[in-house]
C-alpha cells in the first residue's frame, strides 16, 4: 500500500521493561530510540524543585501529578522502582506517561498515523481500547501538545516481521510465505504465526512468562547462595547483556 509522502507516520511500543519509538524518518533512514519503562510521579514539576539537576527526561502531567520519564530516568530513582507488571497495564497513568514521553521525544506537533504494540493474547480484547486511548491530543508538558490523528495497534512480534522483510528485500515475496516469530519480552512470551503479513490468530498467542521471571529466578538462587535477600534485577539483567559481573 502506498502512502502520500507528506504523511507523518511513527511507531511506539510501551513494553513492560523498555519503551521503544521511532525518533525520526528521513527518506529510507528510520531512527529508533528507547528508554526504560519507568515513570516516577511527583506532586510538582521536577525541574522546578530545589536542587534539580538537568537530565535527559521529560515531565508528563497526568491527573494532577507529574510523571518523569526518559533515557536518564534512573537519575530520578528512589528506593521504589515504579514499574507496572499486570494485565491492565495500558489503563495505568504510567503507561500513558511513557507513551506521551515517547511522543514528546519524537519532536513533531502532529502524527497522522501512530502504530502501537500489544502482546498477542491481548490484541483481540484491547486493540480497539488502545487505539481510542492513543488517538487525540496529548499534553506533553510545558504548554506543548501532540495530536495523533489515527492509531493502529498490532501484535508486538509483527514489528519484527516487517523489519525482517524490509531488511532482506522480501516485501514483494513474503505474501506467499508462512512465518513464525518468537518474542521473549520482559513480562510476556509471545509467538506469532503469519501468512504474509497477516496474523494467523488461532496459531498465535502469548503467556505471562518472560525475561523478568528468569531474572527473578536467578535472584532467588543468588539469595540462597549468599544467605541474604538479593533483588537487584537490573544488575542481573545488565550482567547477562554485557557478560560482566
Short mmCIF file of C-alpha atoms in Angstrom, two decimals:
data_model
loop_
_atom_site.label_atom_id
_atom_site.label_comp_id
_atom_site.label_asym_id
_atom_site.label_seq_id
_atom_site.Cartn_x
_atom_site.Cartn_y
_atom_site.Cartn_z
CA UNK A 1 0.00 0.00 0.00
CA UNK A 2 1.38 3.44 -0.94
CA UNK A 3 1.02 6.42 1.38
CA UNK A 4 1.36 10.10 0.50
CA UNK A 5 4.93 11.15 1.25
CA UNK A 6 3.79 14.12 3.32
CA UNK A 7 2.06 11.96 5.96
CA UNK A 8 3.84 11.68 9.30
CA UNK A 9 3.88 8.04 10.45
CA UNK A 10 5.54 6.97 13.70
CA UNK A 11 5.58 3.91 15.99
CA UNK A 12 5.81 3.49 19.76
CA UNK A 13 5.87 0.28 21.76
CA UNK A 14 5.44 0.74 25.51
CA UNK A 15 6.82 -2.53 26.84
CA UNK A 16 6.93 -3.70 30.43
CA UNK A 17 10.68 -3.01 30.63
CA UNK A 18 11.53 -0.63 27.79
CA UNK A 19 9.66 1.92 25.70
CA UNK A 20 10.75 1.91 22.06
CA UNK A 21 9.85 4.53 19.47
CA UNK A 22 10.72 5.94 16.06
CA UNK A 23 12.59 9.17 16.62
CA UNK A 24 12.80 10.38 13.03
CA UNK A 25 12.39 9.32 9.41
CA UNK A 26 14.49 10.79 6.60
CA UNK A 27 13.83 9.08 3.30
CA UNK A 28 14.52 5.39 3.94
CA UNK A 29 16.55 6.14 7.08
CA UNK A 30 14.47 5.26 10.16
CA UNK A 31 15.99 6.19 13.54
CA UNK A 32 14.78 4.36 16.64
CA UNK A 33 15.38 5.11 20.31
CA UNK A 34 14.35 3.59 23.64
CA UNK A 35 14.22 4.36 27.34
CA UNK A 36 13.33 2.36 30.48
CA UNK A 37 9.62 1.86 31.14
CA UNK A 38 9.85 3.65 34.47
CA UNK A 39 7.68 6.64 35.40
CA UNK A 40 8.38 8.48 38.65
CA UNK A 41 5.40 10.55 39.91
CA UNK A 42 5.69 13.77 41.88
CA UNK A 43 3.31 16.48 43.05
CA UNK A 44 5.34 19.24 41.38
CA UNK A 45 7.12 19.60 38.07
CA UNK A 46 10.59 18.13 38.86
CA UNK A 47 12.59 20.89 37.15
CA UNK A 48 11.04 23.50 39.47
CA UNK A 49 12.14 21.72 42.64
CA UNK A 50 15.21 22.86 44.63
CA UNK A 51 18.44 21.09 43.74
CA UNK A 52 17.15 19.72 40.44
CA UNK A 53 19.91 18.76 38.00
CA UNK A 54 19.15 18.71 34.28
CA UNK A 55 18.78 15.22 32.85
CA UNK A 56 17.50 13.65 29.65
CA UNK A 57 13.92 13.22 30.78
CA UNK A 58 10.55 14.86 30.27
CA UNK A 59 7.85 15.54 32.83
CA UNK A 60 4.36 14.50 31.73
CA UNK A 61 1.32 15.97 33.56
CA UNK A 62 -1.49 13.45 34.18
CA UNK A 63 -4.38 13.81 36.63
CA UNK A 64 -2.66 16.37 38.84
CA UNK A 65 0.69 14.56 39.03
CA UNK A 66 3.91 14.89 37.03
CA UNK A 67 5.48 11.67 35.74
CA UNK A 68 9.17 11.87 34.90
CA UNK A 69 10.20 9.54 32.05
CA UNK A 70 13.10 9.25 29.64
CA UNK A 71 16.58 7.80 28.99
CA UNK A 72 18.04 9.17 32.23
CA UNK A 73 15.01 8.48 34.43
CA UNK A 74 17.14 6.35 36.77
CA UNK A 75 18.77 9.59 37.95
CA UNK A 76 15.37 10.37 39.47
CA UNK A 77 15.24 6.99 41.20
CA UNK A 78 14.30 6.49 44.81
CA UNK A 79 14.08 3.25 46.80
CA UNK A 80 10.86 2.27 44.99
CA UNK A 81 11.06 1.15 41.36
CA UNK A 82 7.83 2.39 39.80
CA UNK A 83 7.10 -0.37 37.28
CA UNK A 84 3.79 -1.95 36.29
CA UNK A 85 3.57 -5.72 35.65
CA UNK A 86 -0.08 -6.69 35.18
CA UNK A 87 -2.77 -7.21 32.54
CA UNK A 88 -4.31 -3.73 32.94
CA UNK A 89 -1.03 -2.03 32.02
CA UNK A 90 -2.50 0.12 29.24
CA UNK A 91 -5.07 1.54 31.68
CA UNK A 92 -2.46 2.97 34.07
CA UNK A 93 -1.26 6.58 34.18
CA UNK A 94 2.29 5.22 33.98
CA UNK A 95 1.57 3.68 30.57
CA UNK A 96 0.17 6.96 29.29
CA UNK A 97 3.13 8.88 30.72
CA UNK A 98 5.57 6.59 28.91
CA UNK A 99 3.63 6.87 25.66
CA UNK A 100 3.46 10.66 25.91
CA UNK A 101 7.14 10.75 26.81
CA UNK A 102 7.87 8.93 23.55
CA UNK A 103 5.62 11.38 21.68
CA UNK A 104 7.49 14.30 23.24
CA UNK A 105 10.83 12.89 22.09
CA UNK A 106 9.60 12.49 18.51
CA UNK A 107 9.51 16.32 18.34
CA UNK A 108 6.59 16.62 15.93
CA UNK A 109 3.36 18.51 16.77
CA UNK A 110 1.07 16.09 14.92
CA UNK A 111 1.20 12.47 13.77
CA UNK A 112 -1.06 11.18 11.00
CA UNK A 113 -0.66 7.51 11.98
CA UNK A 114 0.83 6.12 15.18
CA UNK A 115 1.46 2.36 15.29
CA UNK A 116 1.46 0.83 18.78
CA UNK A 117 2.02 -2.71 20.04
CA UNK A 118 0.21 -5.21 22.25
CA UNK A 119 1.03 -8.73 23.45
CA UNK A 120 -0.53 -11.30 21.11
CA UNK A 121 -3.01 -12.58 23.72
CA UNK A 122 -4.25 -9.04 24.41
CA UNK A 123 -4.73 -7.99 20.80
CA UNK A 124 -8.31 -9.23 20.36
CA UNK A 125 -9.60 -7.71 23.61
CA UNK A 126 -7.56 -4.50 23.87
CA UNK A 127 -6.89 -3.41 20.28
CA UNK A 128 -9.90 -1.09 20.00
CA UNK A 129 -9.43 0.30 23.52
CA UNK A 130 -5.78 1.15 22.93
CA UNK A 131 -6.43 2.75 19.55
CA UNK A 132 -9.09 5.01 21.10
CA UNK A 133 -6.79 5.82 24.02
CA UNK A 134 -3.94 6.84 21.74
CA UNK A 135 -5.99 8.87 19.24
CA UNK A 136 -6.42 12.56 20.05
CA UNK A 137 -4.42 15.42 21.55
CA UNK A 138 -1.87 14.64 24.26
CA UNK A 139 -0.48 17.10 26.81
CA UNK A 140 3.29 16.54 26.92
CA UNK A 141 4.05 19.32 29.40
CA UNK A 142 5.45 22.86 29.21
CA UNK A 143 2.38 24.01 27.31
CA UNK A 144 3.04 21.63 24.40
CA UNK A 145 0.73 19.06 22.83
CA UNK A 146 0.98 16.30 20.23
CA UNK A 147 -2.05 15.33 18.16
CA UNK A 148 -2.40 11.73 16.97
CA UNK A 149 -4.92 11.67 14.13
CA UNK A 150 -5.12 7.89 13.78
CA UNK A 151 -3.74 4.91 15.71
CA UNK A 152 -3.16 1.30 14.71
CA UNK A 153 -2.50 -1.39 17.32
CA UNK A 154 -0.72 -4.54 16.14
CA UNK A 155 0.72 -7.61 17.83
CA UNK A 156 4.21 -6.74 19.08
CA UNK A 157 6.02 -9.53 17.14
CA UNK A 158 4.62 -8.21 13.84
CA UNK A 159 7.09 -5.35 14.01
CA UNK A 160 9.97 -7.84 13.83
CA UNK A 161 8.37 -9.47 10.78
CA UNK A 162 8.05 -6.15 8.95
CA UNK A 163 11.64 -5.22 9.84
CA UNK A 164 12.91 -8.59 8.56
CA UNK A 165 11.00 -8.24 5.30
CA UNK A 166 12.33 -4.72 4.71
CA UNK A 167 15.92 -5.54 5.66
CA UNK A 168 16.01 -8.59 3.36
CA UNK A 169 14.04 -7.05 0.46
CA UNK A 170 11.23 -9.59 0.87
CA UNK A 171 8.20 -7.28 0.92
CA UNK A 172 7.25 -8.37 -2.61
CA UNK A 173 7.53 -12.11 -1.93
CA UNK A 174 6.63 -12.62 1.72
CA UNK A 175 2.89 -12.70 0.98
CA UNK A 176 3.36 -16.29 -0.24
CA UNK A 177 5.29 -17.37 2.85
CA UNK A 178 4.35 -18.56 6.33
CA UNK A 179 6.43 -17.18 9.20
CA UNK A 180 6.86 -17.90 12.90
CA UNK A 181 8.05 -15.01 15.08
CA UNK A 182 9.08 -15.63 18.69
CA UNK A 183 9.28 -12.62 21.02
CA UNK A 184 10.50 -13.16 24.57
CA UNK A 185 9.67 -9.88 26.29
CA UNK A 186 10.08 -8.73 29.84
CA UNK A 187 6.70 -10.00 31.06
CA UNK A 188 5.20 -11.94 28.16
CA UNK A 189 6.49 -14.69 25.88
CA UNK A 190 4.81 -14.21 22.50
CA UNK A 191 4.69 -16.36 19.40
CA UNK A 192 3.05 -15.33 16.17
CA UNK A 193 2.29 -17.26 13.01
CA UNK A 194 1.76 -15.09 9.93
CA UNK A 195 0.73 -15.78 6.36
CA UNK A 196 2.48 -13.00 4.56
CA UNK A 197 1.95 -10.01 6.84
CA UNK A 198 -1.39 -11.26 8.19
CA UNK A 199 -1.69 -12.75 11.65
CA UNK A 200 -2.98 -16.33 11.91
CA UNK A 201 -4.89 -15.75 15.14
CA UNK A 202 -5.61 -19.38 16.13
CA UNK A 203 -1.91 -20.31 15.93
CA UNK A 204 -0.61 -17.25 17.77
CA UNK A 205 -0.63 -16.49 21.48
CA UNK A 206 1.34 -15.17 24.45
CA UNK A 207 1.79 -16.21 28.07
CA UNK A 208 2.88 -14.29 31.16
CA UNK A 209 6.32 -15.88 31.34
CA UNK A 210 9.05 -13.51 30.23
CA UNK A 211 12.61 -12.42 30.91
CA UNK A 212 11.60 -10.90 34.23
CA UNK A 213 10.64 -14.37 35.50
CA UNK A 214 14.11 -15.65 34.60
CA UNK A 215 15.78 -12.70 36.31
CA UNK A 216 13.74 -13.28 39.47
CA UNK A 217 14.67 -16.98 39.44
CA UNK A 218 18.35 -16.04 39.20
CA UNK A 219 17.91 -13.53 42.04
CA UNK A 220 16.36 -16.26 44.19
CA UNK A 221 19.35 -18.55 43.54
CA UNK A 222 21.79 -15.74 44.37
CA UNK A 223 19.88 -15.06 47.59
CA UNK A 224 20.16 -18.74 48.51
CA UNK A 225 23.89 -18.80 47.78
CA UNK A 226 24.79 -15.65 49.74
CA UNK A 227 22.33 -16.24 52.57
CA UNK A 228 20.64 -12.85 52.32
CA UNK A 229 17.84 -11.47 50.11
CA UNK A 230 19.09 -10.16 46.76
CA UNK A 231 16.69 -8.42 44.39
CA UNK A 232 18.76 -6.15 42.13
CA UNK A 233 17.07 -7.32 38.94
CA UNK A 234 18.64 -4.52 36.89
CA UNK A 235 22.16 -5.61 37.88
CA UNK A 236 21.42 -9.20 36.83
CA UNK A 237 19.93 -8.02 33.53
CA UNK A 238 22.98 -5.83 32.84
CA UNK A 239 25.39 -8.68 33.67
CA UNK A 240 23.61 -11.05 31.28
CA UNK A 241 23.57 -8.46 28.49
CA UNK A 242 27.22 -7.46 28.84
CA UNK A 243 28.83 -10.63 30.19
CA UNK A 244 30.32 -8.60 33.02
CA UNK A 245 29.90 -9.39 36.71
#
